[in-house]
N, CA, C and O of each residue as an XYZ file, in Angstrom:
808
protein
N     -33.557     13.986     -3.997
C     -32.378     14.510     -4.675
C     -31.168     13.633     -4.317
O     -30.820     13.276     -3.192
N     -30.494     13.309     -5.716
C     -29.200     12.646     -4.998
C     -27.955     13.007     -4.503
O     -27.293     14.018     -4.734
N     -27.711     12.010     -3.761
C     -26.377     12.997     -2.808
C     -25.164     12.764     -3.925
O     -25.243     12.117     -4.970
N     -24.124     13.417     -3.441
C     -22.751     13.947     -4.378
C     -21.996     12.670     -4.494
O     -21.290     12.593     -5.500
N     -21.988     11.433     -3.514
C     -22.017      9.882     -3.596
C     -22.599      9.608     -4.644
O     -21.907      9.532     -5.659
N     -23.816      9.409     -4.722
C     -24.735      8.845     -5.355
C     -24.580      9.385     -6.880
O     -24.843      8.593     -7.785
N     -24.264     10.382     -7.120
C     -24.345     10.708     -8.421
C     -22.976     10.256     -9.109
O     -22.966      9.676    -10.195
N     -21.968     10.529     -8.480
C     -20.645     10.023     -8.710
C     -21.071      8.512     -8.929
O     -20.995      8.055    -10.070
N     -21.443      7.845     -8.055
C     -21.879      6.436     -8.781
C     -22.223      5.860     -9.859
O     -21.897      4.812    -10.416
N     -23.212      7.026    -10.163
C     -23.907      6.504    -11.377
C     -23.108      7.078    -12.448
O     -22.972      6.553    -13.553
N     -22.541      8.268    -12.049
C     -21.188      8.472    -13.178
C     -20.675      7.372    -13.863
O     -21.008      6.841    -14.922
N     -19.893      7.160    -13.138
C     -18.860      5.654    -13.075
C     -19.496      4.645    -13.268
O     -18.858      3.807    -13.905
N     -20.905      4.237    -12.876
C     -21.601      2.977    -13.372
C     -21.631      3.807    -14.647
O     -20.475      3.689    -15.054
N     -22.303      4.601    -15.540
C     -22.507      4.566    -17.389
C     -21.053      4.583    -17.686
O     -20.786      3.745    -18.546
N     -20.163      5.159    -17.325
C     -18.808      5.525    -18.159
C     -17.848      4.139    -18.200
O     -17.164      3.829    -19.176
N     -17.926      3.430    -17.050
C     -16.941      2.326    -16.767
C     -17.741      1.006    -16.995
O     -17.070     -0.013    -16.830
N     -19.614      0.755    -17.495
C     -19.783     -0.051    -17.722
C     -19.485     -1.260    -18.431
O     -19.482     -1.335    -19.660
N     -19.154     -2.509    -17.399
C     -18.642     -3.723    -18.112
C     -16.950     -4.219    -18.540
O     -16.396     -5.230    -18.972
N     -16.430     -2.335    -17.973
C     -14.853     -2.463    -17.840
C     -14.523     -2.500    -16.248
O     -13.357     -2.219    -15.975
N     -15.078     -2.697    -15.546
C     -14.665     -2.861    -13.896
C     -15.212     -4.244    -13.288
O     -16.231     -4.874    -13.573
N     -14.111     -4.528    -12.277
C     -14.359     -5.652    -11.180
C     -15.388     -5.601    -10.765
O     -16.229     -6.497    -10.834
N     -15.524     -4.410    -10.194
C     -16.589     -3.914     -9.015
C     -16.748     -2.416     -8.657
O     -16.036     -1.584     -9.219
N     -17.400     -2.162     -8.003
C     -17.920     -0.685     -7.742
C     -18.945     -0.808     -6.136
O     -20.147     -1.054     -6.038
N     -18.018     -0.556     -5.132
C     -18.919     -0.558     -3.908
C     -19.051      0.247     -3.440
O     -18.151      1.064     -3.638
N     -20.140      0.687     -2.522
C     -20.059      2.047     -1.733
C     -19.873      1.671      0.116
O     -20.600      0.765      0.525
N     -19.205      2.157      0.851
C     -19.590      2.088      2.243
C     -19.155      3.007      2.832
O     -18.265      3.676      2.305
N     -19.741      3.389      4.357
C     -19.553      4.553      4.889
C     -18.995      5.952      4.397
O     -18.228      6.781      4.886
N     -19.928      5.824      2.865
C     -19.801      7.290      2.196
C     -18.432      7.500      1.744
O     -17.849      8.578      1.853
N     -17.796      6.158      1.095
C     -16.713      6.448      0.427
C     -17.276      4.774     -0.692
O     -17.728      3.657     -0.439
N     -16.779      5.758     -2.248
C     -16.848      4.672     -3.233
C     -15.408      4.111     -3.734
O     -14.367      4.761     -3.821
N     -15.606      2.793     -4.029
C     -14.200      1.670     -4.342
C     -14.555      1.266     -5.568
O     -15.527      0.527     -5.727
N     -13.845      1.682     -6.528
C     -13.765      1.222     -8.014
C     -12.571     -0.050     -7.914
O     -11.416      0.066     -7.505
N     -13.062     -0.935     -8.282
C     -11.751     -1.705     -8.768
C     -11.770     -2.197    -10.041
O     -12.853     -2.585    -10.480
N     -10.518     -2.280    -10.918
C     -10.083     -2.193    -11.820
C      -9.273     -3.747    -12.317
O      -8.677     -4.506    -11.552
N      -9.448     -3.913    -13.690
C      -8.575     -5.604    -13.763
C      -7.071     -4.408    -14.220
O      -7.166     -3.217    -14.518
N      -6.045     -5.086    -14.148
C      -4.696     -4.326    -14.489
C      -4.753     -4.133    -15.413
O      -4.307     -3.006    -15.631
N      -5.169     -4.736    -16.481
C      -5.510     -4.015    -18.263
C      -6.072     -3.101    -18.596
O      -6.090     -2.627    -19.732
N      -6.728     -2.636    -17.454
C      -7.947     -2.049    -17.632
C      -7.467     -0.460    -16.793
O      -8.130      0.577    -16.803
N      -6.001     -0.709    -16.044
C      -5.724      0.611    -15.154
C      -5.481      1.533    -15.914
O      -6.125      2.573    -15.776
N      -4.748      1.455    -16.668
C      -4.050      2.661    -17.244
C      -5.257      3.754    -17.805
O      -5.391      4.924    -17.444
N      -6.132      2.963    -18.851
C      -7.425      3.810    -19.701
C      -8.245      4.195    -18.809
O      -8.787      5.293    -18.937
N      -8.539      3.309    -17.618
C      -9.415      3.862    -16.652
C      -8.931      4.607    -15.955
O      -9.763      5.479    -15.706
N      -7.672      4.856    -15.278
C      -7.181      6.038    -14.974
C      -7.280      7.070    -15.793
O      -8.075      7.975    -15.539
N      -6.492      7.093    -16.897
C      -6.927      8.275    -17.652
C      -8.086      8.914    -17.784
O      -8.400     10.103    -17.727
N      -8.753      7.780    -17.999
C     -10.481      8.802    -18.139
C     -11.141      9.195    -16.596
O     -12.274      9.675    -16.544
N     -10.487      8.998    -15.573
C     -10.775      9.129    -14.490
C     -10.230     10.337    -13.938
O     -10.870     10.651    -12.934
N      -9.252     11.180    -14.211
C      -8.171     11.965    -14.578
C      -9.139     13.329    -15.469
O      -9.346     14.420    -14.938
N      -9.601     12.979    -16.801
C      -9.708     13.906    -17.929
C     -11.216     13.809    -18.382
O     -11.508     14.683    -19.198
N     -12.260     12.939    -18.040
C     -13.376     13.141    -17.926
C     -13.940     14.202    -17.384
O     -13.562     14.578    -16.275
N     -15.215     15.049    -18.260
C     -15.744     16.461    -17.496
C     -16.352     16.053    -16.653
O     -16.011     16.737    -15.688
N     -17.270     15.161    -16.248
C     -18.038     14.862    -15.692
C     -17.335     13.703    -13.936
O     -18.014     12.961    -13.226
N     -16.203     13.955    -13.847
C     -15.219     13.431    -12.853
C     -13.863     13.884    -12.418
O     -13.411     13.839    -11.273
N     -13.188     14.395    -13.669
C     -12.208     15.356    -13.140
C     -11.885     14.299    -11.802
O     -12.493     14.545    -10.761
N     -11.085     13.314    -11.825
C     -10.092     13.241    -10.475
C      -8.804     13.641    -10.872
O      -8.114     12.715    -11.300
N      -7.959     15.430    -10.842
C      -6.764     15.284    -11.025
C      -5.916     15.703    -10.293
O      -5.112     16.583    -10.603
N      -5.994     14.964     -8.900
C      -5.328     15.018     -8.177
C      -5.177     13.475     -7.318
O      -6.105     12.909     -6.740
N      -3.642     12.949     -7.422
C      -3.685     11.938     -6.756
C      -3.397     11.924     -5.433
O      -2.354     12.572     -5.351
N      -3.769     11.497     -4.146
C      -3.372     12.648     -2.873
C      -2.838     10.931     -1.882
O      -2.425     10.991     -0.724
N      -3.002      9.338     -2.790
C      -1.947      8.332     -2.070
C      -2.488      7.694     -2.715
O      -3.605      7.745     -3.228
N      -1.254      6.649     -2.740
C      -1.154      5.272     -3.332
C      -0.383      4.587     -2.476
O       0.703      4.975     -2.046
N      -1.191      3.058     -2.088
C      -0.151      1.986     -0.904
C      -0.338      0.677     -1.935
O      -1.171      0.577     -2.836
N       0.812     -0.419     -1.486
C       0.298     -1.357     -1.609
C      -0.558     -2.537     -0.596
O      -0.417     -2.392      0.619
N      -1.169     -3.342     -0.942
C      -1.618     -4.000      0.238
C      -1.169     -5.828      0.292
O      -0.953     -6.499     -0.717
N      -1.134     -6.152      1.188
C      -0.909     -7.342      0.804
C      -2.062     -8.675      1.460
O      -1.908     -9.027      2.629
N      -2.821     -9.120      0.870
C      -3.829     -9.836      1.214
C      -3.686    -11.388      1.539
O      -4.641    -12.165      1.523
N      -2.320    -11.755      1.848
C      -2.050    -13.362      2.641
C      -2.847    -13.423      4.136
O      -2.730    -12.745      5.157
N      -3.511    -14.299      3.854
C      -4.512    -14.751      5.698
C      -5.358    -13.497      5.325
O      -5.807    -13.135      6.413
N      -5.770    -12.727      4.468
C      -6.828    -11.980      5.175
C      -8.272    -12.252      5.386
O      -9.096    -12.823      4.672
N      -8.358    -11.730      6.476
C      -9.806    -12.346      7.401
C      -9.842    -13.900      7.939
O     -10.775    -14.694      8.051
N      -8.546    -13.996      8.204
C      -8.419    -15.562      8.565
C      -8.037    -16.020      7.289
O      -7.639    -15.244      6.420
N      -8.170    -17.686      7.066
C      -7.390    -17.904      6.249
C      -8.948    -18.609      4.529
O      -8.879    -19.585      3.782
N     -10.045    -17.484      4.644
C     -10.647    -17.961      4.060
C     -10.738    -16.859      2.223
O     -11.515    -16.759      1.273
N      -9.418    -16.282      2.656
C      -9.186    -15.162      1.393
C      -8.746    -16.098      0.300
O      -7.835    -16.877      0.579
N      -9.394    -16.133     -1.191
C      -9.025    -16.828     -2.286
C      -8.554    -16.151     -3.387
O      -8.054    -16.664     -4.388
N      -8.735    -14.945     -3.162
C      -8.733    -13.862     -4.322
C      -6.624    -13.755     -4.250
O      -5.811    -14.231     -3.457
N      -6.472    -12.869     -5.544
C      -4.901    -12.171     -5.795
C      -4.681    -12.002     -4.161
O      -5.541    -11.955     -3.281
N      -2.851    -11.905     -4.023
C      -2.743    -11.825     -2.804
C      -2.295    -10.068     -2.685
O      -2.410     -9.405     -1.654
N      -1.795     -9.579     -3.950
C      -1.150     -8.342     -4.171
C      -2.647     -7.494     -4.353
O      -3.788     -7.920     -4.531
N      -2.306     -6.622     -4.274
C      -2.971     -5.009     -4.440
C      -2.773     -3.646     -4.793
O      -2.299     -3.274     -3.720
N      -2.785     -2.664     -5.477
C      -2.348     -1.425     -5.068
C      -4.050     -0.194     -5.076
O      -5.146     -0.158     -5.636
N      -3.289      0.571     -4.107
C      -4.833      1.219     -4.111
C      -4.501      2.784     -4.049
O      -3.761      3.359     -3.250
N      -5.258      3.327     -5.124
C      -4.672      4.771     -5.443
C      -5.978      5.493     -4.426
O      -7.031      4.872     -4.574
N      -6.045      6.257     -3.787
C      -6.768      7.365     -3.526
C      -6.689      8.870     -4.073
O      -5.725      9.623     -3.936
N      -8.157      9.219     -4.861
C      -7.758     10.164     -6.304
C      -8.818     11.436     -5.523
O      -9.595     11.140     -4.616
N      -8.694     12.603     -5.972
C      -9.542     13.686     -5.258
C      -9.795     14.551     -6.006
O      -8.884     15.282     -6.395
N     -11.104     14.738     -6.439
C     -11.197     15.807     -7.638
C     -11.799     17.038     -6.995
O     -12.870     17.107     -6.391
N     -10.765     18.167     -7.273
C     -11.265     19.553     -6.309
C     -11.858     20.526     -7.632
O     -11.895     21.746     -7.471
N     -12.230     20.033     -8.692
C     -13.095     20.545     -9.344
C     -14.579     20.173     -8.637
O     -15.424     21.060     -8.515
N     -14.777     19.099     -8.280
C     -16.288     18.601     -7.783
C     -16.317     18.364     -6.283
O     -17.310     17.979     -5.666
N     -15.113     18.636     -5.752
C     -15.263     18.319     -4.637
C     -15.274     16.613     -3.813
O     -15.549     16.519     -2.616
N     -15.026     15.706     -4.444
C     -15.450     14.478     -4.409
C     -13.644     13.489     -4.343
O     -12.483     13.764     -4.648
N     -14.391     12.280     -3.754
C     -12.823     11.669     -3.364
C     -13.487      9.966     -4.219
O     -14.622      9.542     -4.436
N     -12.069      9.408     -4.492
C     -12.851      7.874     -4.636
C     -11.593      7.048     -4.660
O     -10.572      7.610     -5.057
N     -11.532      5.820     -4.296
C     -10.565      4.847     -3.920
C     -10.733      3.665     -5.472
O     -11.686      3.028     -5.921
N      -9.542      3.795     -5.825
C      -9.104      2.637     -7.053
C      -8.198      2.047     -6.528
O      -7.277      2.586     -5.914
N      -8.400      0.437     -6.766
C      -7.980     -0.379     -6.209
C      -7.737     -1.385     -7.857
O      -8.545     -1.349     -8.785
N      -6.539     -2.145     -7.852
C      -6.398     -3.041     -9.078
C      -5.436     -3.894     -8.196
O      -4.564     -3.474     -7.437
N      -5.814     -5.286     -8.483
C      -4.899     -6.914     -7.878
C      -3.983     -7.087     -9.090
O      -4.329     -7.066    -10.272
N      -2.452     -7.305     -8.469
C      -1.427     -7.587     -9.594
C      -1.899     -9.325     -9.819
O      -2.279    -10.128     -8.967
N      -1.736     -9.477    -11.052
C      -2.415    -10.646    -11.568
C      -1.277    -11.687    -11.189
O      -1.611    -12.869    -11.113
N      -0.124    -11.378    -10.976
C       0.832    -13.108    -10.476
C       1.169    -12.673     -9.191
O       1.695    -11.578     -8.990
N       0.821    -13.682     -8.085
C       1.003    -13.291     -6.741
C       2.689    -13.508     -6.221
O       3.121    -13.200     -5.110
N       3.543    -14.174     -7.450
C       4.713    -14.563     -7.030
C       5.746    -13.353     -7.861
O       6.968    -13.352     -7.716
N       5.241    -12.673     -8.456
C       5.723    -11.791     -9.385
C       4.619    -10.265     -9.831
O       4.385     -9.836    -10.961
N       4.195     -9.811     -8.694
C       3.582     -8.298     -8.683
C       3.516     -7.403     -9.283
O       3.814     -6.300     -8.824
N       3.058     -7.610    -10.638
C       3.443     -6.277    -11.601
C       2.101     -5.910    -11.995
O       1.171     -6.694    -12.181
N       2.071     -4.253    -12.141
C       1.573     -3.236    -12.123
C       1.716     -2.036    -13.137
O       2.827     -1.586    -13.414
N       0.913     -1.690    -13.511
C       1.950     -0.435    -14.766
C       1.528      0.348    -13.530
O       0.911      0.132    -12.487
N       2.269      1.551    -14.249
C       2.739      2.784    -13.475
C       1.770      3.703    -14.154
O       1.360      3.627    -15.312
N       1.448      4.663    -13.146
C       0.423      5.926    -13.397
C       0.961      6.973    -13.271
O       0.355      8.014    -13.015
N       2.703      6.840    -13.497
C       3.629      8.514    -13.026
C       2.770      9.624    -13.994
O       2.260     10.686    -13.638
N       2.802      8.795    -15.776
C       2.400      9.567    -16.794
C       1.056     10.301    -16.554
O       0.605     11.298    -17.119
N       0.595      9.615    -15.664
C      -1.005     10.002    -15.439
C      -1.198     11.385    -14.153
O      -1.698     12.510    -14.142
N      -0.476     10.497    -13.176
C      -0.837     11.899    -11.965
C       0.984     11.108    -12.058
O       1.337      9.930    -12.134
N       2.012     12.785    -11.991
C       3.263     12.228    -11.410
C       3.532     12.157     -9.897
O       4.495     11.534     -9.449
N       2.717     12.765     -9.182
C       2.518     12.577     -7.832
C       2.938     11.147     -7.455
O       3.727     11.087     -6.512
N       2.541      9.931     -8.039
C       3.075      8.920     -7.748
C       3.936      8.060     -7.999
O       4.022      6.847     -7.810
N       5.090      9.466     -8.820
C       6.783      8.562     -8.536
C       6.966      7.997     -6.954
O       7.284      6.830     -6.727
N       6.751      8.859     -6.036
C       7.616      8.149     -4.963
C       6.609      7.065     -3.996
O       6.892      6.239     -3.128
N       5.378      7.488     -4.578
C       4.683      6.435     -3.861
C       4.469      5.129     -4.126
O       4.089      4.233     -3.373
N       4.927      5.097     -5.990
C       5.149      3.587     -6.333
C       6.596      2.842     -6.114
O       6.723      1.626     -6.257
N       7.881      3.892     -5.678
C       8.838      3.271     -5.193
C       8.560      2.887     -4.025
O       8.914      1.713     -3.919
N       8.107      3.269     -3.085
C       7.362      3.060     -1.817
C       7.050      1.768     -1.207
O       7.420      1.154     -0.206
N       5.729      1.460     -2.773
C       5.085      0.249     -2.803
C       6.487     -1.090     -3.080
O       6.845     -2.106     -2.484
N       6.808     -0.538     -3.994
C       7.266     -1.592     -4.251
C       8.808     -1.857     -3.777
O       9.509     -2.792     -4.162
N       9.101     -1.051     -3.055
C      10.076     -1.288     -1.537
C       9.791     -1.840     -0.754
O      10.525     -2.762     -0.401
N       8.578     -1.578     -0.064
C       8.274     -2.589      1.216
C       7.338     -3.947      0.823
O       7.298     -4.932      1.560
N       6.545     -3.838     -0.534
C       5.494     -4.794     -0.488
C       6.164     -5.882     -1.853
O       5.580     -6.929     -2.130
N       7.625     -5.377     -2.713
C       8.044     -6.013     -3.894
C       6.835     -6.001     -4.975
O       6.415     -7.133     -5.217
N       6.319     -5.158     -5.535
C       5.162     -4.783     -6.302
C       6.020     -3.896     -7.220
O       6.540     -2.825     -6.911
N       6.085     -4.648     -8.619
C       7.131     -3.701     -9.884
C       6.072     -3.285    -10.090
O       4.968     -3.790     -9.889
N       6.495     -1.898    -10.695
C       5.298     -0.852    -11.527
C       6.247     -0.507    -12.980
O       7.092      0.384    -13.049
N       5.992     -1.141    -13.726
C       6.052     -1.071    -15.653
C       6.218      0.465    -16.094
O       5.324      1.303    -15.975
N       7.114      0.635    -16.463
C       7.818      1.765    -17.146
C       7.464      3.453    -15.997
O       7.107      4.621    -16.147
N       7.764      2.749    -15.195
C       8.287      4.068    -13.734
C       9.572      4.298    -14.000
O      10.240      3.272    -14.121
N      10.161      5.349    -14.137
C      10.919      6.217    -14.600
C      12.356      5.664    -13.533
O      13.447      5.267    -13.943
N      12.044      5.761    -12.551
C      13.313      5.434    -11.441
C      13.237      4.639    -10.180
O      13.627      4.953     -9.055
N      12.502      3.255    -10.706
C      11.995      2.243     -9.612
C      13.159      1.703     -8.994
O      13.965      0.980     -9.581
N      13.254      2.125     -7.588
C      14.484      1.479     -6.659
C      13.773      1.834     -5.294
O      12.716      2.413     -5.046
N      14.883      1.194     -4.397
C      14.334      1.395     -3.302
C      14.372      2.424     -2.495
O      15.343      3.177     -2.571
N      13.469      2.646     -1.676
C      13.403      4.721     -1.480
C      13.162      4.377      0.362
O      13.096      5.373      1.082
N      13.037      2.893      1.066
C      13.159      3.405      2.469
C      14.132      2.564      3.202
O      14.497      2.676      4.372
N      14.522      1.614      2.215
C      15.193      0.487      3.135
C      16.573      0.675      2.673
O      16.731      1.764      2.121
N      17.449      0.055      2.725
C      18.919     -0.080      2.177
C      19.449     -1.008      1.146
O      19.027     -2.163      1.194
N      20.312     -0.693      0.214
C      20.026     -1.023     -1.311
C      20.736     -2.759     -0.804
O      20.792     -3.770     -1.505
N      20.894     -2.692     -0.307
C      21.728     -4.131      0.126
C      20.754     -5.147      1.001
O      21.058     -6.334      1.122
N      19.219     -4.431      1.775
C      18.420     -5.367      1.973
C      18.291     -5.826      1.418
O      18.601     -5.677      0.236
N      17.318     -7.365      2.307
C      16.996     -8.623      1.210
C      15.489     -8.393      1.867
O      15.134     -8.241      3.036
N      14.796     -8.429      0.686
C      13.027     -8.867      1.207
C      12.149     -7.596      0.661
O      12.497     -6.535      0.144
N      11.011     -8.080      0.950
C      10.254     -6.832      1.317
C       9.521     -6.604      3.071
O       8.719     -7.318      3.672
N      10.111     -5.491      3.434
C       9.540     -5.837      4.694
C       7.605     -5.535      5.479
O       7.246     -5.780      6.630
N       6.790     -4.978      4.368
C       5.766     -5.499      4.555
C       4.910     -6.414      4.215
O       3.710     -6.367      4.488
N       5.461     -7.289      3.609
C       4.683     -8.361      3.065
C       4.517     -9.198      4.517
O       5.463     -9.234      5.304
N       3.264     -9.855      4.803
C       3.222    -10.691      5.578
C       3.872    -11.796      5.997
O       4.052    -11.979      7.201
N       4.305    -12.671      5.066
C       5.656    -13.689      5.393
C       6.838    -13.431      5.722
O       7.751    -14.255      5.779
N       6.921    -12.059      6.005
C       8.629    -11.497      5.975
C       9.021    -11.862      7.424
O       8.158    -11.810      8.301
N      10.284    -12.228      7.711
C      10.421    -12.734      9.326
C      10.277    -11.243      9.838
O      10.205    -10.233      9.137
N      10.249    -11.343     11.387
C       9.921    -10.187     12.065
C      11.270     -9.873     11.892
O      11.469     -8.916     11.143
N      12.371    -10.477     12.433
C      13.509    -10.152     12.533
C      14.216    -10.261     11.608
O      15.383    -10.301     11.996
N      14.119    -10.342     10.413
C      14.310     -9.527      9.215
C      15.238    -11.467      8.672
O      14.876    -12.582      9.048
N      16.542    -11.067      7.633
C      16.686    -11.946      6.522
C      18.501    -11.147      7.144
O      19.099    -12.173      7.466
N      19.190    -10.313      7.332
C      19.984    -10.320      7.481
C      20.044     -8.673      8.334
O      19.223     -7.783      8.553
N      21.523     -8.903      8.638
C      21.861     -7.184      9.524
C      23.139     -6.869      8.876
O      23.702     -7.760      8.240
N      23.676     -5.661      8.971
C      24.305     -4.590      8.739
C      25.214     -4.402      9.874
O      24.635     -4.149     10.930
N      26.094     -4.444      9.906
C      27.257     -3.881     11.159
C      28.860     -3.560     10.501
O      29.398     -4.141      9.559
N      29.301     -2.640     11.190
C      30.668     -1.877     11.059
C      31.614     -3.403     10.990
O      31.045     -4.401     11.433
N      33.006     -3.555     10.448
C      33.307     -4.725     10.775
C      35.167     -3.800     11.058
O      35.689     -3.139     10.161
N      35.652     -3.956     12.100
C      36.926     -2.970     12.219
C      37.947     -3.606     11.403
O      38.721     -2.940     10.715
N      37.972     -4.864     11.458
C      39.222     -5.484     10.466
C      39.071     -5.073      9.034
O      40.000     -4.674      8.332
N      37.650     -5.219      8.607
C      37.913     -4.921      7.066
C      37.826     -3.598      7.055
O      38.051     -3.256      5.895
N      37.612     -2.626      7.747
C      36.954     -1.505      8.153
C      36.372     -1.140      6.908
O      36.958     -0.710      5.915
N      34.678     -1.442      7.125
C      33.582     -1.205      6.274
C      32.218     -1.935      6.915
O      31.951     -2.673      7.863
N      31.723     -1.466      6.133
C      29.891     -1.893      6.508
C      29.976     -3.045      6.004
O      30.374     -3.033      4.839
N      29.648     -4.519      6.641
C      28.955     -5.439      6.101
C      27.906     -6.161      6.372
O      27.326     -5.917      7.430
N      27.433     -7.147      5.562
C      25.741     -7.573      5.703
C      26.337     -9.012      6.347
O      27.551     -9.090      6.162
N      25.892     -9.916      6.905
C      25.498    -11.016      7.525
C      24.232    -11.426      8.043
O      23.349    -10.568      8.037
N      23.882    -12.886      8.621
C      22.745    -13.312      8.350
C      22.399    -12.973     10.117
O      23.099    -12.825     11.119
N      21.407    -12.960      9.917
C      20.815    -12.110     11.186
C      21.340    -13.201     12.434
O      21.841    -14.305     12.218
N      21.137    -12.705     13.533
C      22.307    -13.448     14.679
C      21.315    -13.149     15.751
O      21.721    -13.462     16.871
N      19.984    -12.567     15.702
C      19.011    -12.157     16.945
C      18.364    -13.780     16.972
O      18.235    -14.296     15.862
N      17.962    -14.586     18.151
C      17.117    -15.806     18.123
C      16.080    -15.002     18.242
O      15.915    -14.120     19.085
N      15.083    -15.461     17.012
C      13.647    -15.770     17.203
C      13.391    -15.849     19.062
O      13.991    -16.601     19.830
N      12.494    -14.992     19.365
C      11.512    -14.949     20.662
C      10.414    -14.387     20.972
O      10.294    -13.243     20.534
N       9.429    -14.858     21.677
C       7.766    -14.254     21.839
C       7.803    -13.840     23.401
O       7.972    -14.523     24.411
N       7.599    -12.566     23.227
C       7.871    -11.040     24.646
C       6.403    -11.265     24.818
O       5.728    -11.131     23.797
N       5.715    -11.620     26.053
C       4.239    -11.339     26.114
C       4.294    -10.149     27.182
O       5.295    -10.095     27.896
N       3.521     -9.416     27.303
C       3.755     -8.062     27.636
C       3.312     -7.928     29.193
O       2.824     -8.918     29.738
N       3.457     -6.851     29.837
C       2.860     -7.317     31.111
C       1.933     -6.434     31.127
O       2.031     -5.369     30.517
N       0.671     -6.856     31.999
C      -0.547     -6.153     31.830
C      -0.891     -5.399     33.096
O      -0.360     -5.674     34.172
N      -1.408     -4.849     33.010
C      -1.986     -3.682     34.324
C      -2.989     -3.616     34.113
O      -3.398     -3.162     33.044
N      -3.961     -4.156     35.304
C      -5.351     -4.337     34.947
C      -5.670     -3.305     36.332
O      -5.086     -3.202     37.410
N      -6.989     -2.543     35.703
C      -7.613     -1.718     36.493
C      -7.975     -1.678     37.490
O      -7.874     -0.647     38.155
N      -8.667     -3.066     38.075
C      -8.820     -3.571     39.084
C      -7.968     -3.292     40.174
O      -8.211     -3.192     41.377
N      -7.018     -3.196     39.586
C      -5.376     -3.360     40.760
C      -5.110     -2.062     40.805
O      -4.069     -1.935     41.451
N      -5.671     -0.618     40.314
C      -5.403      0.308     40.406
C      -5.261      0.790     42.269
O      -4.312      1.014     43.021
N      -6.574      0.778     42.396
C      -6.654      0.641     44.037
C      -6.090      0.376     45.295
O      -6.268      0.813     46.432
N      -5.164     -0.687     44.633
C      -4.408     -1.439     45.959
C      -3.071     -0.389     45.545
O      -2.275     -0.312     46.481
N      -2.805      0.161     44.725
C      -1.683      1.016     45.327
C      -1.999      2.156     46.319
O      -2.882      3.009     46.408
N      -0.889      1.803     47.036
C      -1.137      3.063     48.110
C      -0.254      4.637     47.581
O       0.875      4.557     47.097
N      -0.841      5.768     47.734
C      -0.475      6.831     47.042
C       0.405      7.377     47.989
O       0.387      7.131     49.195
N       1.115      8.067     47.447
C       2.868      8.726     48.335
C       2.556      9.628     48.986
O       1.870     10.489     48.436
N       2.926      9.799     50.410
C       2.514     10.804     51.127
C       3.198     12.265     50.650
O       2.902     13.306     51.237
């Protein structure tokens, strides 16, 4: 008999045949991925299908794939990956679609589909710069409207692109270019070994 995996599989293998990237299974969770042309209809039917019912979207991140696994990654560098949960069947599954220009991240938007992910596509595309196509109120929702960057993308300096400080003469907030030097803190370690040689407090 097949398990509630397994059948969901073969769901999605007849319904999505020949319109998907890929379809993997591991440690009892399945990964649909999707080409971006292909998100919107496949969401929908992923959504309003009897036989899948996902209508509930419960997260969406973006990811960003520069150096991953070392530097032997060739694929899109952008990502977004919805996690969808259908509590009609009980069943969960991960959609994943690569924005097709790695210098320019665009994505349509799935508000129309599950609206659950107004704020998670401002989200994305706050920290990772990933536009999502006709989202209702795309701005930035964690950083400050006057940052520069995105701050999870992998190339972003640690210490950011500029700072924010009170200035008393003009008296107001202004931005300038960051003033921290670049430095590498190696941490200090406490190794177990050395537990012993302390002597305990009388």
């Amino acid at each position: 008999m097949p398990t509630r995996i397994e059948e969901l599989q073969g769901a999605l293998e007849k319904r999505f045949e020949g319109r998907v990237v890929g379809l993997t299974s591991a440690s009892g969770e399945l990964t649909l991925v999707v080409d971006p042309a292909e998100l919107l209809s496949v969401a929908q039917t992923l959504r309003d299908a009897p036989d899948l019912k996902f209508e509930q979207l419960i997260d969406l991140c973006g990811l960003d794939y520069l150096s991953y696994g070392g530097d032997g990654w060739e694929g899109r560098r952008f990502a977004v990956v919805y996690h969808l949960l259908s509590i009609a069947r009980n069943t969960r599954l991960r959609l994943r679609v690569f924005a097709a220009d790695d210098d320019l991240p665009v994505v349509s938007s799935v508000t129309g589909i599950w609206p659950a992910a107004v704020w998670y596509e401002r989200e994305a595309f706050d920290l990772f710069g990933i536009v999502f196509t006709d989202h209702p109120d795309l701005r930035r929702i964690l950083t400050d409207y006057g940052f520069v960057g995105h701050p999870f993308r992998k190339d972003f300096p640690l210490s950011g692109n500029v700072e924010m400080r009170y200035d008393p003469d003009q008296q107001r907030v202004i931005y300038q270019p960051v003033t921290i030097e670049p430095r590498e803190i190696v941490p200090r370690v406490v190794r177990e070994e050395n537990y012993a040689d302390v002597e305990p407090k009388p």
